[in-house]
Amino acid sequence: MSILINEQQQSFHLTNGSISYQFSVEKDTFLIHNYWGKAIQDNEGISDYPRHDRSHSTNPFNVEAREYSLNDLPQEFPTNGYGDFRETALEHRYPDGSFITQLKYDGYEVYEGKKALEGLPHTYVNKEDEAETLEIYLIDMLYDVIYTLTYTIFQNYDVITRHVRVKNNGNQSVEINKVLSMSLDFDYSQFDLIQLPGSWGRERSIVRTPITQGLHRIDSKRGTVGHEYQPFFALTDPTTTEHHGDIYGFHLVYSGEFMANIELGEFGLLRAQLGINSEHFNWELSPGETFQTPEAVLTYSSKGLNGLSQIKHRFYQNHLIRGKHQYEERPVVLNNWEGTYFNFTEEKIDEMTDEAAKLGVELFVLDDGWFGERNTDTTSLGDWFVNRDKLPSSLKTLAENIKAKGLKFGLWFEPEMISKQSQLYKQHPDWLLKAKDRKESAGRDQYILDYSQPAVRKNIVKQLKNILDNVPIDYIKWDYNRNMTEIGSQSADIRDGEVSHRVVLGLYEILEELTSSYPNILWESCSGGGGRYDPGMLYYMPQTWTSDNTDAVSRLGIQTGTSLIFPVSSMASHVSDVPNHQLNRTTSLKIRGDVAMSGNLGYELDVTTISDEEKAIMKEQISFYKEHRSLIQYGNFYRIINFYEASCNEAAWLFVNDNQSEGLFYYFKVLDRTNPMLKRVKLVGLNPQALYRINQTDEVRYGDELMNKGIFVENKQYYDEISDQDLHGDFRSLRIKLTQVK
Ligand code: DGJ
């Protein structure tokens, strides 16, 4: 691996032998992007983009040639006001009201490894030789402000990370209105845009569209990431498929308001940008202060969507997720939420956990409703002490009783919120997040705590520690159930324009403190399902509640979209009751189990009221899952039939272990057809030379046969010991275990 620098040409080439990323300095001033993609030999990194005298274009201050226009050049970090009329990466408001920033290249530094981003989640190296970092310095030509663009290339991953630091060396404050984490211009325009839009209950669908001239924006203005958009997009060649072709992924390691700009300009250059949303952002940078942007993760694959996913899964697993549970098999959970909602008693929990232990469940999670006076969602957020009317024997005794049954104990919190009906609000109404002198809007009858205020953070940490120090807790579900409005702070010390970002920094500070103080706890993040499923949260909490929608068919889509960018070990997925509470659809326990066990398996229903037949199926699912969960959670995941490309009527995926001796294939069918055409499915990722046994049958096939010729999913010969594999009918699923025999 090396970062090649040509001092004379002032060009930079980041390469790990698999990918190359090149840019250079032009006119001693501007950073011009040259190339990113499959590794190429060092061509000195200089842009070969032809220069033209374009009508209406301007040449910048230090260039006389009319054919040199920033509007028609691929740039690395464009700013405001001197001839590039596209989206900027940086905008200031200076004391004199001006917003023009002219930057000039001012040198570089290279070092082995990768430094931590202070106060922000980030990808990391385990050893210095796993990555190399380039820092590029730019200076403001008028104010004494210095900009550091940081690029890290990883040795074993086709990944480059980028972020920016702004330091005010001057003696007057400067306002930052916008500073993105990355910007780059491709010097060609034949791309499709892939994004993961959605809403509550239908998070992260895969949507692919051709890119036309103009600005396309994916963003959040909700204080948090939200269900609607992921801080991610990908650009692909129009011919790229699941397994072949170029794809470029962009992902922000951030849990707040973000902005992704994809702009196809008039001359066919495609600008890709990612960073904090500038909409609610105005930061005062005082003399001597530094502003640090979040980190953007840039991924390239020539192996299509699957190629991108596999890089991202391994990269996040090994260089983002941390702690004791990073590689630990995740427990089978029973969560009481859909089984009881708020309406539970100690006896009910006792009965549920008795039954759960018999079924093979390993961890019981007591969800919302155990604290303050919380019997509906209108009260008590902020009062993190147990409701003794509901749980008379105390939380500690309850947890100990559950643990005596051989189960672990998990508890739900929503620590970023406050209810007006709470003791906390009575004592501290000024801790409610809202802009000064504005009226506050309610969401789910609750409000957000102003984590930009240090006293608020201190109180919440204290309350949580009080419980964690006294109750034997193995797992925490950290929920967040509304969007921010009237963003600002009631504290006179905090500028409203900084609150959106400061609240996220406050959350990260608390998460760092709690997760490092209680390293044995398995932390799961949640936001009304998957409203804050982002790399920032994954840095602190190794798994996320994927969606509140537990309908098996909906989950095929949600989990397919999620699998594009997140590792399987991060995806919590539960079997719930039917008719499904979100959709009213009835599907078999077989398909609900097969879908849920394609992530971190759990159950979310009243196990005391289900039939013996259902209990037997659940027992089989749990024991099968325990046997195969390391393959599922930590193996290589391949989408074989992409749900969205198959008209949302089919999906198939495959888990393969690293040495390719084991595979687990799932095929799902939503609606059946009369007299259907037979379906041959070609597998991937197996060892072509190896001979595999199919389930426990006598059927054997070579890897090359399974991959090139494929298998008929309707083949009854594969249906051995596993009941209910028949694909005839609606909402059916097939599970095939491949075991190498030779
Ligand atoms: C939203 C979560 O996504 C649900 O699983 C549940 O925990 C509720 N909140 C509880 O209020």
PDB file of N, CA and C in Angstrom, residues 597-679:
ATOM      1  N   MET A 597     -34.606 -15.487  11.180  1.00  0.00           N
ATOM      2  CA  MET A 597     -33.306 -16.104  11.473  1.00  0.00           C
ATOM      3  C   MET A 597     -32.246 -15.737  10.441  1.00  0.00           C
ATOM      4  N   SER A 598     -32.597 -14.901   9.468  1.00  0.00           N
ATOM      5  CA  SER A 598     -31.576 -14.377   8.558  1.00  0.00           C
ATOM      6  C   SER A 598     -30.908 -13.139   9.135  1.00  0.00           C
ATOM      7  N   GLY A 599     -31.205 -12.840  10.390  1.00  0.00           N
ATOM      8  CA  GLY A 599     -30.525 -11.772  11.133  1.00  0.00           C
ATOM      9  C   GLY A 599     -30.290 -12.298  12.534  1.00  0.00           C
ATOM     10  N   ASN A 600     -30.348 -11.393  13.536  1.00  0.00           N
ATOM     11  CA  ASN A 600     -30.223 -11.838  14.927  1.00  0.00           C
ATOM     12  C   ASN A 600     -31.615 -12.217  15.414  1.00  0.00           C
ATOM     13  N   LEU A 601     -31.858 -13.506  15.523  1.00  0.00           N
ATOM     14  CA  LEU A 601     -33.214 -14.023  15.758  1.00  0.00           C
ATOM     15  C   LEU A 601     -33.758 -13.673  17.137  1.00  0.00           C
ATOM     16  N   GLY A 602     -35.026 -13.261  17.138  1.00  0.00           N
ATOM     17  CA  GLY A 602     -35.749 -13.069  18.382  1.00  0.00           C
ATOM     18  C   GLY A 602     -37.226 -13.319  18.153  1.00  0.00           C
ATOM     19  N   TYR A 603     -37.992 -13.330  19.249  1.00  0.00           N
ATOM     20  CA  TYR A 603     -39.450 -13.495  19.174  1.00  0.00           C
ATOM     21  C   TYR A 603     -40.067 -12.333  19.934  1.00  0.00           C
ATOM     22  N   GLU A 604     -41.225 -11.929  19.460  1.00  0.00           N
ATOM     23  CA  GLU A 604     -41.859 -10.763  20.052  1.00  0.00           C
ATOM     24  C   GLU A 604     -43.360 -11.026  20.074  1.00  0.00           C
ATOM     25  N   LEU A 605     -43.789 -11.932  20.937  1.00  0.00           N
ATOM     26  CA  LEU A 605     -45.188 -12.312  21.024  1.00  0.00           C
ATOM     27  C   LEU A 605     -45.421 -12.938  22.392  1.00  0.00           C
ATOM     28  N   ASP A 606     -46.693 -13.197  22.690  1.00  0.00           N
ATOM     29  CA  ASP A 606     -47.006 -13.788  23.981  1.00  0.00           C
ATOM     30  C   ASP A 606     -46.857 -15.305  23.892  1.00  0.00           C
ATOM     31  N   VAL A 607     -45.726 -15.790  24.348  1.00  0.00           N
ATOM     32  CA  VAL A 607     -45.449 -17.229  24.218  1.00  0.00           C
ATOM     33  C   VAL A 607     -46.320 -18.076  25.140  1.00  0.00           C
ATOM     34  N   THR A 608     -47.077 -17.427  26.039  1.00  0.00           N
ATOM     35  CA  THR A 608     -47.925 -18.221  26.940  1.00  0.00           C
ATOM     36  C   THR A 608     -49.241 -18.604  26.264  1.00  0.00           C
ATOM     37  N   THR A 609     -49.533 -17.985  25.136  1.00  0.00           N
ATOM     38  CA  THR A 609     -50.846 -18.259  24.523  1.00  0.00           C
ATOM     39  C   THR A 609     -50.740 -19.014  23.199  1.00  0.00           C
ATOM     40  N   ILE A 610     -49.552 -19.425  22.806  1.00  0.00           N
ATOM     41  CA  ILE A 610     -49.429 -20.098  21.504  1.00  0.00           C
ATOM     42  C   ILE A 610     -49.652 -21.610  21.662  1.00  0.00           C
ATOM     43  N   SER A 611     -49.977 -22.258  20.553  1.00  0.00           N
ATOM     44  CA  SER A 611     -50.326 -23.686  20.604  1.00  0.00           C
ATOM     45  C   SER A 611     -49.071 -24.552  20.765  1.00  0.00           C
ATOM     46  N   ASP A 612     -49.289 -25.813  21.120  1.00  0.00           N
ATOM     47  CA  ASP A 612     -48.159 -26.738  21.267  1.00  0.00           C
ATOM     48  C   ASP A 612     -47.457 -26.946  19.938  1.00  0.00           C
ATOM     49  N   GLU A 613     -48.262 -26.946  18.871  1.00  0.00           N
ATOM     50  CA  GLU A 613     -47.664 -27.132  17.540  1.00  0.00           C
ATOM     51  C   GLU A 613     -46.717 -25.960  17.225  1.00  0.00           C
ATOM     52  N   GLU A 614     -47.171 -24.755  17.544  1.00  0.00           N
ATOM     53  CA  GLU A 614     -46.322 -23.573  17.302  1.00  0.00           C
ATOM     54  C   GLU A 614     -45.068 -23.624  18.186  1.00  0.00           C
ATOM     55  N   LYS A 615     -45.261 -24.089  19.404  1.00  0.00           N
ATOM     56  CA  LYS A 615     -44.094 -24.184  20.304  1.00  0.00           C
ATOM     57  C   LYS A 615     -43.057 -25.146  19.727  1.00  0.00           C
ATOM     58  N   ALA A 616     -43.548 -26.243  19.151  1.00  0.00           N
ATOM     59  CA  ALA A 616     -42.616 -27.229  18.583  1.00  0.00           C
ATOM     60  C   ALA A 616     -41.841 -26.609  17.418  1.00  0.00           C
ATOM     61  N   ILE A 617     -42.541 -25.842  16.591  1.00  0.00           N
ATOM     62  CA  ILE A 617     -41.853 -25.198  15.455  1.00  0.00           C
ATOM     63  C   ILE A 617     -40.826 -24.189  15.977  1.00  0.00           C
ATOM     64  N   MET A 618     -41.227 -23.407  16.970  1.00  0.00           N
ATOM     65  CA  MET A 618     -40.300 -22.412  17.521  1.00  0.00           C
ATOM     66  C   MET A 618     -39.053 -23.074  18.098  1.00  0.00           C
ATOM     67  N   LYS A 619     -39.286 -24.187  18.784  1.00  0.00           N
ATOM     68  CA  LYS A 619     -38.149 -24.911  19.380  1.00  0.00           C
ATOM     69  C   LYS A 619     -37.177 -25.351  18.301  1.00  0.00           C
ATOM     70  N   GLU A 620     -37.731 -25.889  17.216  1.00  0.00           N
ATOM     71  CA  GLU A 620     -36.873 -26.350  16.120  1.00  0.00           C
ATOM     72  C   GLU A 620     -36.118 -25.170  15.511  1.00  0.00           C
ATOM     73  N   GLN A 621     -36.832 -24.049  15.305  1.00  0.00           N
ATOM     74  CA  GLN A 621     -36.183 -22.863  14.721  1.00  0.00           C
ATOM     75  C   GLN A 621     -35.029 -22.393  15.601  1.00  0.00           C
ATOM     76  N   ILE A 622     -35.289 -22.344  16.894  1.00  0.00           N
ATOM     77  CA  ILE A 622     -34.260 -21.832  17.812  1.00  0.00           C
ATOM     78  C   ILE A 622     -33.057 -22.771  17.839  1.00  0.00           C
ATOM     79  N   SER A 623     -33.338 -24.074  17.851  1.00  0.00           N
ATOM     80  CA  SER A 623     -32.174 -24.963  17.933  1.00  0.00           C
ATOM     81  C   SER A 623     -31.411 -24.981  16.604  1.00  0.00           C
ATOM     82  N   PHE A 624     -32.127 -24.901  15.475  1.00  0.00           N
ATOM     83  CA  PHE A 624     -31.437 -24.800  14.181  1.00  0.00           C
ATOM     84  C   PHE A 624     -30.598 -23.519  14.143  1.00  0.00           C
ATOM     85  N   TYR A 625     -31.203 -22.443  14.630  1.00  0.00           N
ATOM     86  CA  TYR A 625     -30.510 -21.157  14.586  1.00  0.00           C
ATOM     87  C   TYR A 625     -29.232 -21.182  15.428  1.00  0.00           C
ATOM     88  N   LYS A 626     -29.343 -21.764  16.617  1.00  0.00           N
ATOM     89  CA  LYS A 626     -28.164 -21.795  17.490  1.00  0.00           C
ATOM     90  C   LYS A 626     -27.015 -22.538  16.809  1.00  0.00           C
ATOM     91  N   GLU A 627     -27.400 -23.600  16.104  1.00  0.00           N
ATOM     92  CA  GLU A 627     -26.380 -24.398  15.418  1.00  0.00           C
ATOM     93  C   GLU A 627     -25.730 -23.626  14.261  1.00  0.00           C
ATOM     94  N   HIS A 628     -26.490 -22.714  13.654  1.00  0.00           N
ATOM     95  CA  HIS A 628     -25.993 -22.062  12.433  1.00  0.00           C
ATOM     96  C   HIS A 628     -25.745 -20.570  12.589  1.00  0.00           C
ATOM     97  N   ARG A 629     -25.915 -20.029  13.791  1.00  0.00           N
ATOM     98  CA  ARG A 629     -25.890 -18.568  13.883  1.00  0.00           C
ATOM     99  C   ARG A 629     -24.518 -17.967  13.616  1.00  0.00           C
ATOM    100  N   SER A 630     -23.440 -18.720  13.869  1.00  0.00           N
ATOM    101  CA  SER A 630     -22.153 -18.072  13.584  1.00  0.00           C
ATOM    102  C   SER A 630     -21.990 -17.915  12.071  1.00  0.00           C
ATOM    103  N   LEU A 631     -22.501 -18.898  11.318  1.00  0.00           N
ATOM    104  CA  LEU A 631     -22.484 -18.784   9.850  1.00  0.00           C
ATOM    105  C   LEU A 631     -23.364 -17.612   9.397  1.00  0.00           C
ATOM    106  N   ILE A 632     -24.530 -17.479  10.012  1.00  0.00           N
ATOM    107  CA  ILE A 632     -25.467 -16.420   9.599  1.00  0.00           C
ATOM    108  C   ILE A 632     -24.938 -15.045  10.011  1.00  0.00           C
ATOM    109  N   GLN A 633     -24.547 -14.927  11.266  1.00  0.00           N
ATOM    110  CA  GLN A 633     -24.180 -13.602  11.767  1.00  0.00           C
ATOM    111  C   GLN A 633     -22.811 -13.134  11.252  1.00  0.00           C
ATOM    112  N   TYR A 634     -21.899 -14.097  11.059  1.00  0.00           N
ATOM    113  CA  TYR A 634     -20.533 -13.681  10.711  1.00  0.00           C
ATOM    114  C   TYR A 634     -20.000 -14.290   9.419  1.00  0.00           C
ATOM    115  N   GLY A 635     -20.841 -15.027   8.683  1.00  0.00           N
ATOM    116  CA  GLY A 635     -20.398 -15.582   7.401  1.00  0.00           C
ATOM    117  C   GLY A 635     -20.466 -14.528   6.304  1.00  0.00           C
ATOM    118  N   ASN A 636     -20.287 -14.964   5.065  1.00  0.00           N
ATOM    119  CA  ASN A 636     -20.408 -14.036   3.941  1.00  0.00           C
ATOM    120  C   ASN A 636     -21.834 -14.111   3.422  1.00  0.00           C
ATOM    121  N   PHE A 637     -22.441 -12.958   3.254  1.00  0.00           N
ATOM    122  CA  PHE A 637     -23.844 -12.895   2.866  1.00  0.00           C
ATOM    123  C   PHE A 637     -23.951 -12.515   1.387  1.00  0.00           C
ATOM    124  N   TYR A 638     -24.695 -13.303   0.625  1.00  0.00           N
ATOM    125  CA  TYR A 638     -24.895 -13.005  -0.801  1.00  0.00           C
ATOM    126  C   TYR A 638     -26.380 -12.871  -1.099  1.00  0.00           C
ATOM    127  N   ARG A 639     -26.762 -11.759  -1.720  1.00  0.00           N
ATOM    128  CA  ARG A 639     -28.127 -11.687  -2.255  1.00  0.00           C
ATOM    129  C   ARG A 639     -28.137 -12.441  -3.587  1.00  0.00           C
ATOM    130  N   ILE A 640     -28.991 -13.454  -3.682  1.00  0.00           N
ATOM    131  CA  ILE A 640     -29.060 -14.241  -4.919  1.00  0.00           C
ATOM    132  C   ILE A 640     -30.199 -13.714  -5.790  1.00  0.00           C
ATOM    133  N   ILE A 641     -31.376 -13.547  -5.195  1.00  0.00           N
ATOM    134  CA  ILE A 641     -32.468 -12.865  -5.904  1.00  0.00           C
ATOM    135  C   ILE A 641     -32.799 -11.625  -5.082  1.00  0.00           C
ATOM    136  N   ASN A 642     -32.588 -10.475  -5.699  1.00  0.00           N
ATOM    137  CA  ASN A 642     -32.869  -9.217  -5.021  1.00  0.00           C
ATOM    138  C   ASN A 642     -34.384  -8.972  -5.055  1.00  0.00           C
ATOM    139  N   PHE A 643     -34.976  -8.885  -3.883  1.00  0.00           N
ATOM    140  CA  PHE A 643     -36.431  -8.730  -3.725  1.00  0.00           C
ATOM    141  C   PHE A 643     -36.987  -7.615  -4.624  1.00  0.00           C
ATOM    142  N   TYR A 644     -36.256  -6.495  -4.683  1.00  0.00           N
ATOM    143  CA  TYR A 644     -36.766  -5.347  -5.448  1.00  0.00           C
ATOM    144  C   TYR A 644     -36.659  -5.572  -6.955  1.00  0.00           C
ATOM    145  N   GLU A 645     -35.675  -6.366  -7.356  1.00  0.00           N
ATOM    146  CA  GLU A 645     -35.558  -6.652  -8.792  1.00  0.00           C
ATOM    147  C   GLU A 645     -36.521  -7.751  -9.198  1.00  0.00           C
ATOM    148  N   ALA A 646     -37.058  -8.478  -8.219  1.00  0.00           N
ATOM    149  CA  ALA A 646     -37.970  -9.583  -8.517  1.00  0.00           C
ATOM    150  C   ALA A 646     -39.410  -9.159  -8.235  1.00  0.00           C
ATOM    151  N   SER A 647     -39.722  -7.923  -8.545  1.00  0.00           N
ATOM    152  CA  SER A 647     -41.077  -7.363  -8.386  1.00  0.00           C
ATOM    153  C   SER A 647     -41.632  -7.584  -6.985  1.00  0.00           C
ATOM    154  N   CYS A 648     -40.766  -7.608  -5.998  1.00  0.00           N
ATOM    155  CA  CYS A 648     -41.157  -7.806  -4.588  1.00  0.00           C
ATOM    156  C   CYS A 648     -41.985  -9.079  -4.406  1.00  0.00           C
ATOM    157  N   ASN A 649     -41.750 -10.088  -5.216  1.00  0.00           N
ATOM    158  CA  ASN A 649     -42.505 -11.333  -5.061  1.00  0.00           C
ATOM    159  C   ASN A 649     -41.606 -12.514  -4.688  1.00  0.00           C
ATOM    160  N   GLU A 650     -40.312 -12.316  -4.738  1.00  0.00           N
ATOM    161  CA  GLU A 650     -39.377 -13.402  -4.437  1.00  0.00           C
ATOM    162  C   GLU A 650     -38.124 -12.804  -3.825  1.00  0.00           C
ATOM    163  N   ALA A 651     -37.425 -13.615  -3.086  1.00  0.00           N
ATOM    164  CA  ALA A 651     -36.083 -13.219  -2.635  1.00  0.00           C
ATOM    165  C   ALA A 651     -35.311 -14.505  -2.379  1.00  0.00           C
ATOM    166  N   ALA A 652     -34.004 -14.434  -2.518  1.00  0.00           N
ATOM    167  CA  ALA A 652     -33.166 -15.577  -2.138  1.00  0.00           C
ATOM    168  C   ALA A 652     -31.829 -15.033  -1.688  1.00  0.00           C
ATOM    169  N   TRP A 653     -31.302 -15.633  -0.642  1.00  0.00           N
ATOM    170  CA  TRP A 653     -29.965 -15.247  -0.184  1.00  0.00           C
ATOM    171  C   TRP A 653     -29.231 -16.452   0.358  1.00  0.00           C
ATOM    172  N   LEU A 654     -27.941 -16.275   0.510  1.00  0.00           N
ATOM    173  CA  LEU A 654     -27.079 -17.400   0.868  1.00  0.00           C
ATOM    174  C   LEU A 654     -26.004 -16.920   1.840  1.00  0.00           C
ATOM    175  N   PHE A 655     -25.791 -17.714   2.872  1.00  0.00           N
ATOM    176  CA  PHE A 655     -24.691 -17.452   3.811  1.00  0.00           C
ATOM    177  C   PHE A 655     -23.623 -18.506   3.554  1.00  0.00           C
ATOM    178  N   VAL A 656     -22.366 -18.085   3.413  1.00  0.00           N
ATOM    179  CA  VAL A 656     -21.279 -19.040   3.186  1.00  0.00           C
ATOM    180  C   VAL A 656     -20.160 -18.729   4.176  1.00  0.00           C
ATOM    181  N   ASN A 657     -19.602 -19.771   4.801  1.00  0.00           N
ATOM    182  CA  ASN A 657     -18.514 -19.487   5.747  1.00  0.00           C
ATOM    183  C   ASN A 657     -17.212 -19.202   4.991  1.00  0.00           C
ATOM    184  N   ASP A 658     -16.204 -18.728   5.720  1.00  0.00           N
ATOM    185  CA  ASP A 658     -14.987 -18.257   5.061  1.00  0.00           C
ATOM    186  C   ASP A 658     -14.286 -19.346   4.268  1.00  0.00           C
ATOM    187  N   ASN A 659     -14.275 -20.585   4.804  1.00  0.00           N
ATOM    188  CA  ASN A 659     -13.571 -21.616   4.036  1.00  0.00           C
ATOM    189  C   ASN A 659     -14.496 -22.366   3.070  1.00  0.00           C
ATOM    190  N   GLN A 660     -15.670 -21.850   2.880  1.00  0.00           N
ATOM    191  CA  GLN A 660     -16.630 -22.334   1.870  1.00  0.00           C
ATOM    192  C   GLN A 660     -17.050 -23.794   2.077  1.00  0.00           C
ATOM    193  N   SER A 661     -16.937 -24.266   3.311  1.00  0.00           N
ATOM    194  CA  SER A 661     -17.338 -25.656   3.549  1.00  0.00           C
ATOM    195  C   SER A 661     -18.816 -25.765   3.927  1.00  0.00           C
ATOM    196  N   GLU A 662     -19.425 -24.626   4.247  1.00  0.00           N
ATOM    197  CA  GLU A 662     -20.830 -24.636   4.651  1.00  0.00           C
ATOM    198  C   GLU A 662     -21.577 -23.501   3.985  1.00  0.00           C
ATOM    199  N   GLY A 663     -22.791 -23.793   3.580  1.00  0.00           N
ATOM    200  CA  GLY A 663     -23.641 -22.740   3.027  1.00  0.00           C
ATOM    201  C   GLY A 663     -25.053 -22.914   3.549  1.00  0.00           C
ATOM    202  N   LEU A 664     -25.763 -21.820   3.664  1.00  0.00           N
ATOM    203  CA  LEU A 664     -27.159 -21.890   4.091  1.00  0.00           C
ATOM    204  C   LEU A 664     -27.946 -20.991   3.147  1.00  0.00           C
ATOM    205  N   PHE A 665     -28.830 -21.632   2.379  1.00  0.00           N
ATOM    206  CA  PHE A 665     -29.540 -20.931   1.308  1.00  0.00           C
ATOM    207  C   PHE A 665     -31.006 -20.788   1.683  1.00  0.00           C
ATOM    208  N   TYR A 666     -31.554 -19.609   1.467  1.00  0.00           N
ATOM    209  CA  TYR A 666     -32.986 -19.380   1.710  1.00  0.00           C
ATOM    210  C   TYR A 666     -33.630 -18.861   0.428  1.00  0.00           C
ATOM    211  N   TYR A 667     -34.785 -19.426   0.126  1.00  0.00           N
ATOM    212  CA  TYR A 667     -35.575 -18.919  -0.996  1.00  0.00           C
ATOM    213  C   TYR A 667     -36.953 -18.559  -0.448  1.00  0.00           C
ATOM    214  N   PHE A 668     -37.476 -17.417  -0.835  1.00  0.00           N
ATOM    215  CA  PHE A 668     -38.784 -16.958  -0.338  1.00  0.00           C
ATOM    216  C   PHE A 668     -39.695 -16.623  -1.510  1.00  0.00           C
ATOM    217  N   LYS A 669     -40.943 -17.058  -1.388  1.00  0.00           N
ATOM    218  CA  LYS A 669     -41.922 -16.710  -2.431  1.00  0.00           C
ATOM    219  C   LYS A 669     -43.103 -16.026  -1.760  1.00  0.00           C
ATOM    220  N   VAL A 670     -43.522 -14.892  -2.320  1.00  0.00           N
ATOM    221  CA  VAL A 670     -44.640 -14.166  -1.704  1.00  0.00           C
ATOM    222  C   VAL A 670     -45.959 -14.751  -2.218  1.00  0.00           C
ATOM    223  N   LEU A 671     -46.354 -14.459  -3.446  1.00  0.00           N
ATOM    224  CA  LEU A 671     -47.610 -14.999  -3.959  1.00  0.00           C
ATOM    225  C   LEU A 671     -47.316 -16.099  -4.970  1.00  0.00           C
ATOM    226  N   ASP A 672     -48.079 -17.151  -4.880  1.00  0.00           N
ATOM    227  CA  ASP A 672     -47.892 -18.283  -5.786  1.00  0.00           C
ATOM    228  C   ASP A 672     -48.718 -18.060  -7.059  1.00  0.00           C
ATOM    229  N   ARG A 673     -48.408 -18.853  -8.078  1.00  0.00           N
ATOM    230  CA  ARG A 673     -49.217 -18.816  -9.302  1.00  0.00           C
ATOM    231  C   ARG A 673     -49.690 -20.231  -9.577  1.00  0.00           C
ATOM    232  N   THR A 674     -50.813 -20.329 -10.223  1.00  0.00           N
ATOM    233  CA  THR A 674     -51.281 -21.650 -10.622  1.00  0.00           C
ATOM    234  C   THR A 674     -50.349 -22.171 -11.716  1.00  0.00           C
ATOM    235  N   ASN A 675     -50.070 -23.461 -11.638  1.00  0.00           N
ATOM    236  CA  ASN A 675     -49.289 -24.083 -12.693  1.00  0.00           C
ATOM    237  C   ASN A 675     -48.010 -23.283 -13.000  1.00  0.00           C
ATOM    238  N   PRO A 676     -47.186 -23.006 -11.972  1.00  0.00           N
ATOM    239  CA  PRO A 676     -46.074 -22.058 -12.163  1.00  0.00           C
ATOM    240  C   PRO A 676     -44.944 -22.611 -13.017  1.00  0.00           C
ATOM    241  N   MET A 677     -44.203 -21.703 -13.611  1.00  0.00           N
ATOM    242  CA  MET A 677     -42.978 -22.107 -14.292  1.00  0.00           C
ATOM    243  C   MET A 677     -41.970 -22.494 -13.206  1.00  0.00           C
ATOM    244  N   LEU A 678     -41.121 -23.453 -13.519  1.00  0.00           N
ATOM    245  CA  LEU A 678     -40.156 -23.876 -12.499  1.00  0.00           C
ATOM    246  C   LEU A 678     -39.022 -22.861 -12.410  1.00  0.00           C
ATOM    247  N   LYS A 679     -38.402 -22.849 -11.250  1.00  0.00           N
ATOM    248  CA  LYS A 679     -37.410 -21.811 -10.986  1.00  0.00           C
ATOM    249  C   LYS A 679     -36.040 -22.420 -10.759  1.00  0.00           C
TER     250      LYS A 679
END
